[in-house]
C-alpha cells in the first residue's frame, strides 16, 4: 500500500517507542532511526523533537490500556471512567505521529501496520482519527508454523531474533486477535478482511479493494509496480516490523504453503481443532491435505 499515491506506510508504530525512540534501531531506509530525516521531521512536528517524548510514560500507558486482556473493557459501548483519560493520552501520541507523518509526506492516508488488536480498540476512541482496519488473516496452521521458525532481526545487526511460539500458543493467540478484530467490526469500526492467500494470489485485485476501502483514488495511478508474481518496492521509512521491510527492488510474490509439508500432523490437528470455528468462518478447509496449493479455500459463501 505504501507504493500507492497519497499513502505513507509507517511500519509497526506500536514498537516505535521502545525499538526506535529508545533503542535507535534501523528504519526501513537503512539509517538508524535518529539519522533518518523522515522520522526526525515527524518527531519535530509531532512533539518538538523525539527528546521531548517520555518513552517510559508511553510504555506505562501501553501497559495500562493496550494489552489484550483490556479488550473486553475497551470494547464496550462506553469507555469506563478509569480508562478514559489514559486511553485519550495514549491515542494522542499516535494521532500526533499520524498527523505529522501525513504532513511531512504529503499523504492523505497513513498505514500503521501494528498488528495489536488492543491498539485498534484504543484508537477507536480517538474522535479525530478516521480509523479503518485492514484485517489480514492467514490460515492458522501457516501462522503457527511461521511462529516456530528462527528469524533474525536485521535492525539489531544480528543481535536479536524474532519471537517464537509453540503451535498451541500460536493457536490461542490467533483466536484471540482475530476474534478481537471481529469485535471491532461489530462496534461499528470499518474492518475489511483480507486473506493472505488471496492477497498473494491476486495482488492487484486486493490492492484495488484496499484502496477503495481507504478512500485512495487510483484513477490515473500507475499500478505497474505490482503484477501477479512480483512487486517493485522503493525505499520506505517503516519504523519497525517484519525484516522483509528492508527488501527493495523486485520482490517475488509467492503463496508460502511450506507449512503443509513441514508442520507435523499432530501439531496441524491441534491448531486446526483449536481454531476450527474461525477457520471455518474465514472459509479455510479444516482438512488441509499435504498437497501444495490446497491452502486457498473454495468457500461456500464468501466470508467477506
Ligand atoms: Zn528512514
PDB file of C-alpha atoms and ligand atoms in Angstrom:
ATOM      1  CA  UNK A   1       0.000   0.000   0.000  1.00  0.00           C
ATOM      2  CA  UNK A   2       2.947   2.279   0.630  1.00  0.00           C
ATOM      3  CA  UNK A   3       3.546   2.392  -3.130  1.00  0.00           C
ATOM      4  CA  UNK A   4       0.109   3.874  -3.820  1.00  0.00           C
ATOM      5  CA  UNK A   5      -0.241   7.621  -4.453  1.00  0.00           C
ATOM      6  CA  UNK A   6      -1.179   9.564  -1.318  1.00  0.00           C
ATOM      7  CA  UNK A   7      -0.291   6.705   1.027  1.00  0.00           C
ATOM      8  CA  UNK A   8       2.537   6.699   3.580  1.00  0.00           C
ATOM      9  CA  UNK A   9       3.478   3.394   5.246  1.00  0.00           C
ATOM     10  CA  UNK A  10       4.868   3.824   8.751  1.00  0.00           C
ATOM     11  CA  UNK A  11       5.568   0.242   9.813  1.00  0.00           C
ATOM     12  CA  UNK A  12       4.520  -1.029  13.231  1.00  0.00           C
ATOM     13  CA  UNK A  13       4.232   2.186  15.213  1.00  0.00           C
ATOM     14  CA  UNK A  14       3.372   0.224  18.363  1.00  0.00           C
ATOM     15  CA  UNK A  15       7.045  -0.814  18.545  1.00  0.00           C
ATOM     16  CA  UNK A  16       8.477   2.600  17.637  1.00  0.00           C
ATOM     17  CA  UNK A  17       8.671   3.909  21.195  1.00  0.00           C
ATOM     18  CA  UNK A  18      10.929   1.192  22.505  1.00  0.00           C
ATOM     19  CA  UNK A  19      12.825  -0.018  19.438  1.00  0.00           C
ATOM     20  CA  UNK A  20      13.365   3.303  17.700  1.00  0.00           C
ATOM     21  CA  UNK A  21      12.975   6.253  20.063  1.00  0.00           C
ATOM     22  CA  UNK A  22      14.701   4.450  22.952  1.00  0.00           C
ATOM     23  CA  UNK A  23      16.980   1.867  21.272  1.00  0.00           C
ATOM     24  CA  UNK A  24      17.673   3.677  17.970  1.00  0.00           C
ATOM     25  CA  UNK A  25      17.168   0.585  15.767  1.00  0.00           C
ATOM     26  CA  UNK A  26      17.267   0.948  11.994  1.00  0.00           C
ATOM     27  CA  UNK A  27      14.482   2.439   9.913  1.00  0.00           C
ATOM     28  CA  UNK A  28      13.302   0.645   6.738  1.00  0.00           C
ATOM     29  CA  UNK A  29      15.521   3.062   4.762  1.00  0.00           C
ATOM     30  CA  UNK A  30      18.563   1.504   6.451  1.00  0.00           C
ATOM     31  CA  UNK A  31      19.557   4.513   8.561  1.00  0.00           C
ATOM     32  CA  UNK A  32      19.479   4.431  12.351  1.00  0.00           C
ATOM     33  CA  UNK A  33      16.196   5.981  13.493  1.00  0.00           C
ATOM     34  CA  UNK A  34      17.997   9.059  14.862  1.00  0.00           C
ATOM     35  CA  UNK A  35      19.663   9.633  11.468  1.00  0.00           C
ATOM     36  CA  UNK A  36      16.540   9.146   9.311  1.00  0.00           C
ATOM     37  CA  UNK A  37      15.465  12.523   8.021  1.00  0.00           C
ATOM     38  CA  UNK A  38      11.836  11.497   7.583  1.00  0.00           C
ATOM     39  CA  UNK A  39      11.424  10.415  11.198  1.00  0.00           C
ATOM     40  CA  UNK A  40      13.350  13.415  12.509  1.00  0.00           C
ATOM     41  CA  UNK A  41      10.939  15.732  10.696  1.00  0.00           C
ATOM     42  CA  UNK A  42       7.974  13.731  12.028  1.00  0.00           C
ATOM     43  CA  UNK A  43       9.334  13.926  15.583  1.00  0.00           C
ATOM     44  CA  UNK A  44       9.851  17.675  15.345  1.00  0.00           C
ATOM     45  CA  UNK A  45       6.348  18.296  14.040  1.00  0.00           C
ATOM     46  CA  UNK A  46       4.646  15.900  16.396  1.00  0.00           C
ATOM     47  CA  UNK A  47       6.445  16.631  19.641  1.00  0.00           C
ATOM     48  CA  UNK A  48       9.038  19.359  19.053  1.00  0.00           C
ATOM     49  CA  UNK A  49      11.667  16.584  18.794  1.00  0.00           C
ATOM     50  CA  UNK A  50      11.838  12.975  19.981  1.00  0.00           C
ATOM     51  CA  UNK A  51      13.861  14.021  23.044  1.00  0.00           C
ATOM     52  CA  UNK A  52      10.669  15.583  24.364  1.00  0.00           C
ATOM     53  CA  UNK A  53       8.792  12.253  24.346  1.00  0.00           C
ATOM     54  CA  UNK A  54       8.847  10.441  27.673  1.00  0.00           C
ATOM     55  CA  UNK A  55       9.153   6.901  26.309  1.00  0.00           C
ATOM     56  CA  UNK A  56       8.635   5.384  29.741  1.00  0.00           C
ATOM     57  CA  UNK A  57       5.355   7.244  30.086  1.00  0.00           C
ATOM     58  CA  UNK A  58       4.196   5.860  26.732  1.00  0.00           C
ATOM     59  CA  UNK A  59       5.251   2.338  27.719  1.00  0.00           C
ATOM     60  CA  UNK A  60       3.454   2.683  31.060  1.00  0.00           C
ATOM     61  CA  UNK A  61       0.289   3.800  29.238  1.00  0.00           C
ATOM     62  CA  UNK A  62       0.671   0.866  26.860  1.00  0.00           C
ATOM     63  CA  UNK A  63       0.789  -1.498  29.797  1.00  0.00           C
ATOM     64  CA  UNK A  64      -2.199   0.210  31.422  1.00  0.00           C
ATOM     65  CA  UNK A  65      -4.553   0.216  28.426  1.00  0.00           C
ATOM     66  CA  UNK A  66      -3.147  -1.591  25.405  1.00  0.00           C
ATOM     67  CA  UNK A  67      -2.988  -5.245  26.430  1.00  0.00           C
ATOM     68  CA  UNK A  68      -5.170  -7.993  25.013  1.00  0.00           C
ATOM     69  CA  UNK A  69      -6.667  -8.513  28.461  1.00  0.00           C
ATOM     70  CA  UNK A  70      -8.067  -4.950  28.395  1.00  0.00           C
ATOM     71  CA  UNK A  71     -10.071  -5.530  25.204  1.00  0.00           C
ATOM     72  CA  UNK A  72     -13.328  -6.558  26.928  1.00  0.00           C
ATOM     73  CA  UNK A  73     -13.345  -3.189  28.741  1.00  0.00           C
ATOM     74  CA  UNK A  74     -12.213  -1.205  25.692  1.00  0.00           C
ATOM     75  CA  UNK A  75     -14.864  -2.812  23.509  1.00  0.00           C
ATOM     76  CA  UNK A  76     -17.901  -1.609  25.429  1.00  0.00           C
ATOM     77  CA  UNK A  77     -20.351   0.981  24.185  1.00  0.00           C
ATOM     78  CA  UNK A  78     -18.919   3.390  26.775  1.00  0.00           C
ATOM     79  CA  UNK A  79     -15.331   3.709  27.952  1.00  0.00           C
ATOM     80  CA  UNK A  80     -15.025   3.042  31.722  1.00  0.00           C
ATOM     81  CA  UNK A  81     -14.124   6.187  33.698  1.00  0.00           C
ATOM     82  CA  UNK A  82     -10.816   4.817  34.978  1.00  0.00           C
ATOM     83  CA  UNK A  83      -9.634   4.129  31.410  1.00  0.00           C
ATOM     84  CA  UNK A  84     -10.856   7.244  29.622  1.00  0.00           C
ATOM     85  CA  UNK A  85      -8.028   9.670  30.423  1.00  0.00           C
ATOM     86  CA  UNK A  86      -5.343   7.032  29.883  1.00  0.00           C
ATOM     87  CA  UNK A  87      -6.748   5.889  26.533  1.00  0.00           C
ATOM     88  CA  UNK A  88      -7.063   9.502  25.347  1.00  0.00           C
ATOM     89  CA  UNK A  89      -3.484  10.246  26.345  1.00  0.00           C
ATOM     90  CA  UNK A  90      -2.154   7.044  24.745  1.00  0.00           C
ATOM     91  CA  UNK A  91      -4.107   7.511  21.486  1.00  0.00           C
ATOM     92  CA  UNK A  92      -2.916  11.136  21.445  1.00  0.00           C
ATOM     93  CA  UNK A  93       0.683  10.009  20.888  1.00  0.00           C
ATOM     94  CA  UNK A  94      -0.394   8.011  17.830  1.00  0.00           C
ATOM     95  CA  UNK A  95      -2.563  10.831  16.499  1.00  0.00           C
ATOM     96  CA  UNK A  96       0.431  13.183  16.754  1.00  0.00           C
ATOM     97  CA  UNK A  97       2.602  10.796  14.727  1.00  0.00           C
ATOM     98  CA  UNK A  98      -0.075  10.094  12.093  1.00  0.00           C
ATOM     99  CA  UNK A  99      -0.779  13.807  11.607  1.00  0.00           C
ATOM    100  CA  UNK A 100       2.891  14.756  11.397  1.00  0.00           C
ATOM    101  CA  UNK A 101       3.689  11.863   9.026  1.00  0.00           C
ATOM    102  CA  UNK A 102       0.831  12.881   6.740  1.00  0.00           C
ATOM    103  CA  UNK A 103       2.100  16.475   6.688  1.00  0.00           C
ATOM    104  CA  UNK A 104       5.755  15.563   6.114  1.00  0.00           C
ATOM    105  CA  UNK A 105       4.959  13.036   3.349  1.00  0.00           C
ATOM    106  CA  UNK A 106       2.025  14.878   1.810  1.00  0.00           C
ATOM    107  CA  UNK A 107      -0.093  11.719   2.168  1.00  0.00           C
ATOM    108  CA  UNK A 108      -3.796  11.578   2.925  1.00  0.00           C
ATOM    109  CA  UNK A 109      -3.631   8.023   4.288  1.00  0.00           C
ATOM    110  CA  UNK A 110      -1.032   6.700   6.708  1.00  0.00           C
ATOM    111  CA  UNK A 111      -0.677   2.961   7.288  1.00  0.00           C
ATOM    112  CA  UNK A 112       0.223   1.737  10.751  1.00  0.00           C
ATOM    113  CA  UNK A 113       0.874  -1.986  10.408  1.00  0.00           C
ATOM    114  CA  UNK A 114       0.940  -2.652  14.163  1.00  0.00           C
ATOM    115  CA  UNK A 115      -0.941  -5.906  14.491  1.00  0.00           C
ATOM    116  CA  UNK A 116      -2.054  -5.479  18.089  1.00  0.00           C
ATOM    117  CA  UNK A 117      -5.831  -5.703  18.225  1.00  0.00           C
ATOM    118  CA  UNK A 118      -5.814  -3.818  21.538  1.00  0.00           C
ATOM    119  CA  UNK A 119      -4.223  -0.790  19.849  1.00  0.00           C
ATOM    120  CA  UNK A 120      -7.045  -0.679  17.310  1.00  0.00           C
ATOM    121  CA  UNK A 121      -9.522  -0.814  20.194  1.00  0.00           C
ATOM    122  CA  UNK A 122      -7.748   2.173  21.810  1.00  0.00           C
ATOM    123  CA  UNK A 123      -7.682   4.176  18.566  1.00  0.00           C
ATOM    124  CA  UNK A 124     -11.410   3.580  18.189  1.00  0.00           C
ATOM    125  CA  UNK A 125     -11.879   6.125  20.992  1.00  0.00           C
ATOM    126  CA  UNK A 126      -9.885   8.899  19.284  1.00  0.00           C
ATOM    127  CA  UNK A 127     -12.571  11.015  17.603  1.00  0.00           C
ATOM    128  CA  UNK A 128     -10.211  12.750  15.185  1.00  0.00           C
ATOM    129  CA  UNK A 129      -8.646   9.568  13.787  1.00  0.00           C
ATOM    130  CA  UNK A 130     -10.600   8.232  10.795  1.00  0.00           C
ATOM    131  CA  UNK A 131      -9.796   4.628  11.681  1.00  0.00           C
ATOM    132  CA  UNK A 132     -10.145   1.910   9.059  1.00  0.00           C
ATOM    133  CA  UNK A 133      -8.817  -1.532   9.784  1.00  0.00           C
ATOM    134  CA  UNK A 134      -7.478  -3.930   7.164  1.00  0.00           C
ATOM    135  CA  UNK A 135      -7.757  -7.257   8.946  1.00  0.00           C
ATOM    136  CA  UNK A 136      -5.296  -9.588   7.222  1.00  0.00           C
ATOM    137  CA  UNK A 137      -5.899 -13.218   8.090  1.00  0.00           C
ATOM    138  CA  UNK A 138      -3.880 -16.286   7.215  1.00  0.00           C
ATOM    139  CA  UNK A 139      -4.579 -19.961   7.768  1.00  0.00           C
ATOM    140  CA  UNK A 140      -3.803 -20.563  11.459  1.00  0.00           C
ATOM    141  CA  UNK A 141      -1.669 -23.589  10.599  1.00  0.00           C
ATOM    142  CA  UNK A 142       0.547 -21.464   8.348  1.00  0.00           C
ATOM    143  CA  UNK A 143       0.764 -18.845  11.089  1.00  0.00           C
ATOM    144  CA  UNK A 144       1.657 -21.474  13.707  1.00  0.00           C
ATOM    145  CA  UNK A 145       4.403 -22.901  11.509  1.00  0.00           C
ATOM    146  CA  UNK A 146       5.769 -19.435  10.845  1.00  0.00           C
ATOM    147  CA  UNK A 147       6.000 -18.706  14.584  1.00  0.00           C
ATOM    148  CA  UNK A 148       8.165 -21.811  15.106  1.00  0.00           C
ATOM    149  CA  UNK A 149      10.882 -20.526  12.775  1.00  0.00           C
ATOM    150  CA  UNK A 150      14.009 -18.701  13.917  1.00  0.00           C
ATOM    151  CA  UNK A 151      14.223 -15.405  12.031  1.00  0.00           C
ATOM    152  CA  UNK A 152      16.901 -12.787  12.634  1.00  0.00           C
ATOM    153  CA  UNK A 153      16.097  -9.115  13.160  1.00  0.00           C
ATOM    154  CA  UNK A 154      18.394  -7.166  10.799  1.00  0.00           C
ATOM    155  CA  UNK A 155      17.567  -3.886  12.534  1.00  0.00           C
ATOM    156  CA  UNK A 156      19.576  -5.139  15.523  1.00  0.00           C
ATOM    157  CA  UNK A 157      22.505  -6.210  13.322  1.00  0.00           C
ATOM    158  CA  UNK A 158      22.141  -9.874  14.232  1.00  0.00           C
ATOM    159  CA  UNK A 159      21.922  -9.323  17.977  1.00  0.00           C
ATOM    160  CA  UNK A 160      18.305 -10.429  18.238  1.00  0.00           C
ATOM    161  CA  UNK A 161      15.785 -12.786  16.639  1.00  0.00           C
ATOM    162  CA  UNK A 162      12.021 -12.583  16.225  1.00  0.00           C
ATOM    163  CA  UNK A 163       9.750 -14.008  18.910  1.00  0.00           C
ATOM    164  CA  UNK A 164       8.876 -17.724  18.602  1.00  0.00           C
ATOM    165  CA  UNK A 165       5.853 -19.575  19.946  1.00  0.00           C
ATOM    166  CA  UNK A 166       4.877 -23.233  20.293  1.00  0.00           C
ATOM    167  CA  UNK A 167       1.959 -24.123  17.952  1.00  0.00           C
ATOM    168  CA  UNK A 168      -0.583 -24.490  20.781  1.00  0.00           C
ATOM    169  CA  UNK A 169       0.173 -20.988  22.000  1.00  0.00           C
ATOM    170  CA  UNK A 170       0.093 -19.603  18.452  1.00  0.00           C
ATOM    171  CA  UNK A 171      -3.360 -21.117  18.014  1.00  0.00           C
ATOM    172  CA  UNK A 172      -4.680 -19.379  21.136  1.00  0.00           C
ATOM    173  CA  UNK A 173      -3.163 -16.045  20.100  1.00  0.00           C
ATOM    174  CA  UNK A 174      -4.556 -16.430  16.565  1.00  0.00           C
ATOM    175  CA  UNK A 175      -8.029 -16.964  18.005  1.00  0.00           C
ATOM    176  CA  UNK A 176      -7.803 -14.072  20.448  1.00  0.00           C
ATOM    177  CA  UNK A 177      -6.515 -11.488  17.965  1.00  0.00           C
ATOM    178  CA  UNK A 178      -8.839 -12.446  15.145  1.00  0.00           C
ATOM    179  CA  UNK A 179     -11.856 -12.508  17.450  1.00  0.00           C
ATOM    180  CA  UNK A 180     -10.855  -9.053  18.737  1.00  0.00           C
ATOM    181  CA  UNK A 181     -10.899  -7.644  15.191  1.00  0.00           C
ATOM    182  CA  UNK A 182     -14.313  -9.214  14.662  1.00  0.00           C
ATOM    183  CA  UNK A 183     -15.492  -7.437  17.803  1.00  0.00           C
ATOM    184  CA  UNK A 184     -14.145  -4.138  16.482  1.00  0.00           C
ATOM    185  CA  UNK A 185     -16.287  -4.565  13.368  1.00  0.00           C
ATOM    186  CA  UNK A 186     -19.353  -5.249  15.498  1.00  0.00           C
ATOM    187  CA  UNK A 187     -18.681  -1.949  17.317  1.00  0.00           C
ATOM    188  CA  UNK A 188     -19.036  -0.087  14.030  1.00  0.00           C
ATOM    189  CA  UNK A 189     -15.382   0.370  13.026  1.00  0.00           C
ATOM    190  CA  UNK A 190     -14.896  -0.211   9.281  1.00  0.00           C
ATOM    191  CA  UNK A 191     -12.969  -3.501   9.049  1.00  0.00           C
ATOM    192  CA  UNK A 192     -12.005  -5.069   5.726  1.00  0.00           C
ATOM    193  CA  UNK A 193     -10.964  -8.690   5.856  1.00  0.00           C
ATOM    194  CA  UNK A 194      -8.098  -9.622   3.538  1.00  0.00           C
ATOM    195  CA  UNK A 195      -6.968 -13.216   3.283  1.00  0.00           C
ATOM    196  CA  UNK A 196      -3.210 -13.575   2.894  1.00  0.00           C
ATOM    197  CA  UNK A 197      -3.687 -16.416   0.398  1.00  0.00           C
ATOM    198  CA  UNK A 198      -5.915 -14.199  -1.731  1.00  0.00           C
ATOM    199  CA  UNK A 199      -3.558 -11.221  -1.438  1.00  0.00           C
ATOM    200  CA  UNK A 200      -0.624 -13.186  -2.862  1.00  0.00           C
ATOM    201  CA  UNK A 201      -2.900 -14.967  -5.344  1.00  0.00           C
ATOM    202  CA  UNK A 202      -4.444 -11.824  -6.849  1.00  0.00           C
ATOM    203  CA  UNK A 203      -2.426  -8.871  -5.510  1.00  0.00           C
ATOM    204  CA  UNK A 204      -3.677  -6.253  -7.963  1.00  0.00           C
ATOM    205  CA  UNK A 205      -7.342  -7.004  -7.228  1.00  0.00           C
ATOM    206  CA  UNK A 206      -6.755  -6.989  -3.482  1.00  0.00           C
ATOM    207  CA  UNK A 207      -4.800  -3.732  -3.675  1.00  0.00           C
ATOM    208  CA  UNK A 208      -7.685  -2.121  -5.554  1.00  0.00           C
ATOM    209  CA  UNK A 209     -10.084  -3.342  -2.888  1.00  0.00           C
ATOM    210  CA  UNK A 210      -7.842  -1.900  -0.129  1.00  0.00           C
ATOM    211  CA  UNK A 211      -7.519   1.414  -1.984  1.00  0.00           C
ATOM    212  CA  UNK A 212     -11.298   1.697  -2.309  1.00  0.00           C
ATOM    213  CA  UNK A 213     -11.696   0.864   1.380  1.00  0.00           C
ATOM    214  CA  UNK A 214      -9.237   3.566   2.472  1.00  0.00           C
ATOM    215  CA  UNK A 215     -10.538   6.185   0.057  1.00  0.00           C
ATOM    216  CA  UNK A 216      -7.400   6.257  -2.105  1.00  0.00           C
ATOM    217  CA  UNK A 217      -8.151   7.480  -5.615  1.00  0.00           C
ATOM    218  CA  UNK A 218      -6.477   5.174  -8.105  1.00  0.00           C
ATOM    219  CA  UNK A 219      -7.767   6.882 -11.235  1.00  0.00           C
ATOM    220  CA  UNK A 220      -4.694   7.539 -13.321  1.00  0.00           C
ATOM    221  CA  UNK A 221      -2.447   5.772 -10.798  1.00  0.00           C
ATOM    222  CA  UNK A 222       0.293   3.565 -12.149  1.00  0.00           C
ATOM    223  CA  UNK A 223      -0.164   0.100 -10.697  1.00  0.00           C
ATOM    224  CA  UNK A 224       2.598  -1.311 -12.881  1.00  0.00           C
ATOM    225  CA  UNK A 225       4.738  -1.867  -9.784  1.00  0.00           C
ATOM    226  CA  UNK A 226       2.716  -4.955  -8.920  1.00  0.00           C
ATOM    227  CA  UNK A 227       1.767  -7.992 -11.003  1.00  0.00           C
ATOM    228  CA  UNK A 228       0.550 -11.456 -10.132  1.00  0.00           C
ATOM    229  CA  UNK A 229       4.096 -12.608  -9.484  1.00  0.00           C
ATOM    230  CA  UNK A 230       6.136  -9.702  -8.164  1.00  0.00           C
ATOM    231  CA  UNK A 231       6.114  -6.193  -6.689  1.00  0.00           C
ATOM    232  CA  UNK A 232       8.702  -3.470  -7.279  1.00  0.00           C
ATOM    233  CA  UNK A 233       9.225  -1.697  -3.974  1.00  0.00           C
ATOM    234  CA  UNK A 234      11.018   1.565  -3.355  1.00  0.00           C
ATOM    235  CA  UNK A 235      12.840   2.513  -0.193  1.00  0.00           C
ATOM    236  CA  UNK A 236      10.394   3.314   2.596  1.00  0.00           C
ATOM    237  CA  UNK A 237      10.581   4.503   6.184  1.00  0.00           C
ATOM    238  CA  UNK A 238       8.784   1.736   8.057  1.00  0.00           C
ATOM    239  CA  UNK A 239       9.816   2.135  11.661  1.00  0.00           C
ATOM    240  CA  UNK A 240       9.532  -1.467  12.836  1.00  0.00           C
ATOM    241  CA  UNK A 241       8.105  -4.769  11.689  1.00  0.00           C
ATOM    242  CA  UNK A 242       8.917  -7.864   9.659  1.00  0.00           C
ATOM    243  CA  UNK A 243      12.556  -7.970   8.447  1.00  0.00           C
ATOM    244  CA  UNK A 244      11.329  -8.194   4.838  1.00  0.00           C
ATOM    245  CA  UNK A 245      10.582  -4.454   5.075  1.00  0.00           C
ATOM    246  CA  UNK A 246      14.287  -3.884   4.359  1.00  0.00           C
ATOM    247  CA  UNK A 247      13.963  -5.522   0.936  1.00  0.00           C
ATOM    248  CA  UNK A 248      13.678  -3.171  -2.010  1.00  0.00           C
ATOM    249  CA  UNK A 249      13.508  -3.686  -5.741  1.00  0.00           C
ATOM    250  CA  UNK A 250      11.689  -6.641  -7.296  1.00  0.00           C
ATOM    251  CA  UNK A 251      10.138  -8.810  -4.584  1.00  0.00           C
ATOM    252  CA  UNK A 252       8.651 -12.121  -5.771  1.00  0.00           C
ATOM    253  CA  UNK A 253       5.062 -12.761  -4.611  1.00  0.00           C
ATOM    254  CA  UNK A 254       4.500 -16.387  -3.788  1.00  0.00           C
ATOM    255  CA  UNK A 255       1.960 -18.242  -1.676  1.00  0.00           C
ATOM    256  CA  UNK A 256       4.089 -19.645   1.151  1.00  0.00           C
ATOM    257  CA  UNK A 257       2.494 -23.016   1.939  1.00  0.00           C
ATOM    258  CA  UNK A 258       5.616 -24.667   3.363  1.00  0.00           C
ATOM    259  CA  UNK A 259       3.615 -25.475   6.482  1.00  0.00           C
ATOM    260  CA  UNK A 260       1.555 -28.065   4.607  1.00  0.00           C
ATOM    261  CA  UNK A 261       4.598 -30.302   4.344  1.00  0.00           C
ATOM    262  CA  UNK A 262       6.609 -29.016   7.293  1.00  0.00           C
ATOM    263  CA  UNK A 263       4.127 -28.715  10.179  1.00  0.00           C
ATOM    264  CA  UNK A 264       3.948 -32.128  11.902  1.00  0.00           C
ATOM    265  CA  UNK A 265       0.478 -33.765  11.583  1.00  0.00           C
ATOM    266  CA  UNK A 266      -0.122 -33.751  15.354  1.00  0.00           C
ATOM    267  CA  UNK A 267       0.502 -30.019  15.580  1.00  0.00           C
ATOM    268  CA  UNK A 268      -1.584 -29.397  12.483  1.00  0.00           C
ATOM    269  CA  UNK A 269      -4.521 -31.250  14.046  1.00  0.00           C
ATOM    270  CA  UNK A 270      -4.078 -29.386  17.347  1.00  0.00           C
ATOM    271  CA  UNK A 271      -4.061 -25.952  15.711  1.00  0.00           C
ATOM    272  CA  UNK A 272      -6.892 -26.952  13.371  1.00  0.00           C
ATOM    273  CA  UNK A 273      -9.052 -28.077  16.294  1.00  0.00           C
ATOM    274  CA  UNK A 274      -8.384 -25.017  18.489  1.00  0.00           C
ATOM    275  CA  UNK A 275      -9.021 -22.607  15.601  1.00  0.00           C
ATOM    276  CA  UNK A 276     -11.820 -24.530  13.863  1.00  0.00           C
ATOM    277  CA  UNK A 277     -14.694 -22.020  14.360  1.00  0.00           C
ATOM    278  CA  UNK A 278     -12.817 -19.031  12.927  1.00  0.00           C
ATOM    279  CA  UNK A 279     -11.033 -21.065  10.242  1.00  0.00           C
ATOM    280  CA  UNK A 280     -14.478 -22.145   9.065  1.00  0.00           C
ATOM    281  CA  UNK A 281     -15.835 -18.583   9.257  1.00  0.00           C
ATOM    282  CA  UNK A 282     -12.949 -17.320   7.121  1.00  0.00           C
ATOM    283  CA  UNK A 283     -13.502 -20.072   4.572  1.00  0.00           C
ATOM    284  CA  UNK A 284     -10.461 -22.245   5.230  1.00  0.00           C
ATOM    285  CA  UNK A 285     -10.779 -26.011   4.720  1.00  0.00           C
ATOM    286  CA  UNK A 286     -10.429 -27.787   8.056  1.00  0.00           C
ATOM    287  CA  UNK A 287      -8.867 -30.843   6.495  1.00  0.00           C
ATOM    288  CA  UNK A 288      -5.926 -29.271   4.716  1.00  0.00           C
ATOM    289  CA  UNK A 289      -4.054 -32.046   2.955  1.00  0.00           C
ATOM    290  CA  UNK A 290      -0.314 -32.146   2.402  1.00  0.00           C
ATOM    291  CA  UNK A 291      -0.648 -31.177  -1.249  1.00  0.00           C
ATOM    292  CA  UNK A 292       0.773 -27.779  -2.034  1.00  0.00           C
ATOM    293  CA  UNK A 293      -1.775 -25.304  -3.304  1.00  0.00           C
ATOM    294  CA  UNK A 294      -4.802 -26.575  -1.426  1.00  0.00           C
ATOM    295  CA  UNK A 295      -4.430 -23.954   1.288  1.00  0.00           C
ATOM    296  CA  UNK A 296      -6.526 -21.452  -0.609  1.00  0.00           C
ATOM    297  CA  UNK A 297     -10.066 -22.249   0.248  1.00  0.00           C
ATOM    298  CA  UNK A 298     -13.003 -22.611  -2.020  1.00  0.00           C
ATOM    299  CA  UNK A 299     -15.641 -21.068   0.144  1.00  0.00           C
ATOM    300  CA  UNK A 300     -19.319 -21.742   0.308  1.00  0.00           C
ATOM    301  CA  UNK A 301     -20.347 -18.096   0.586  1.00  0.00           C
ATOM    302  CA  UNK A 302     -17.558 -15.551   0.680  1.00  0.00           C
ATOM    303  CA  UNK A 303     -16.956 -14.665   4.365  1.00  0.00           C
ATOM    304  CA  UNK A 304     -16.152 -11.067   3.469  1.00  0.00           C
TER     305      UNK A 304
HETATM  306 ZN1  LIG B   1      14.021   6.179   7.239  1.00  0.00          ZN
END
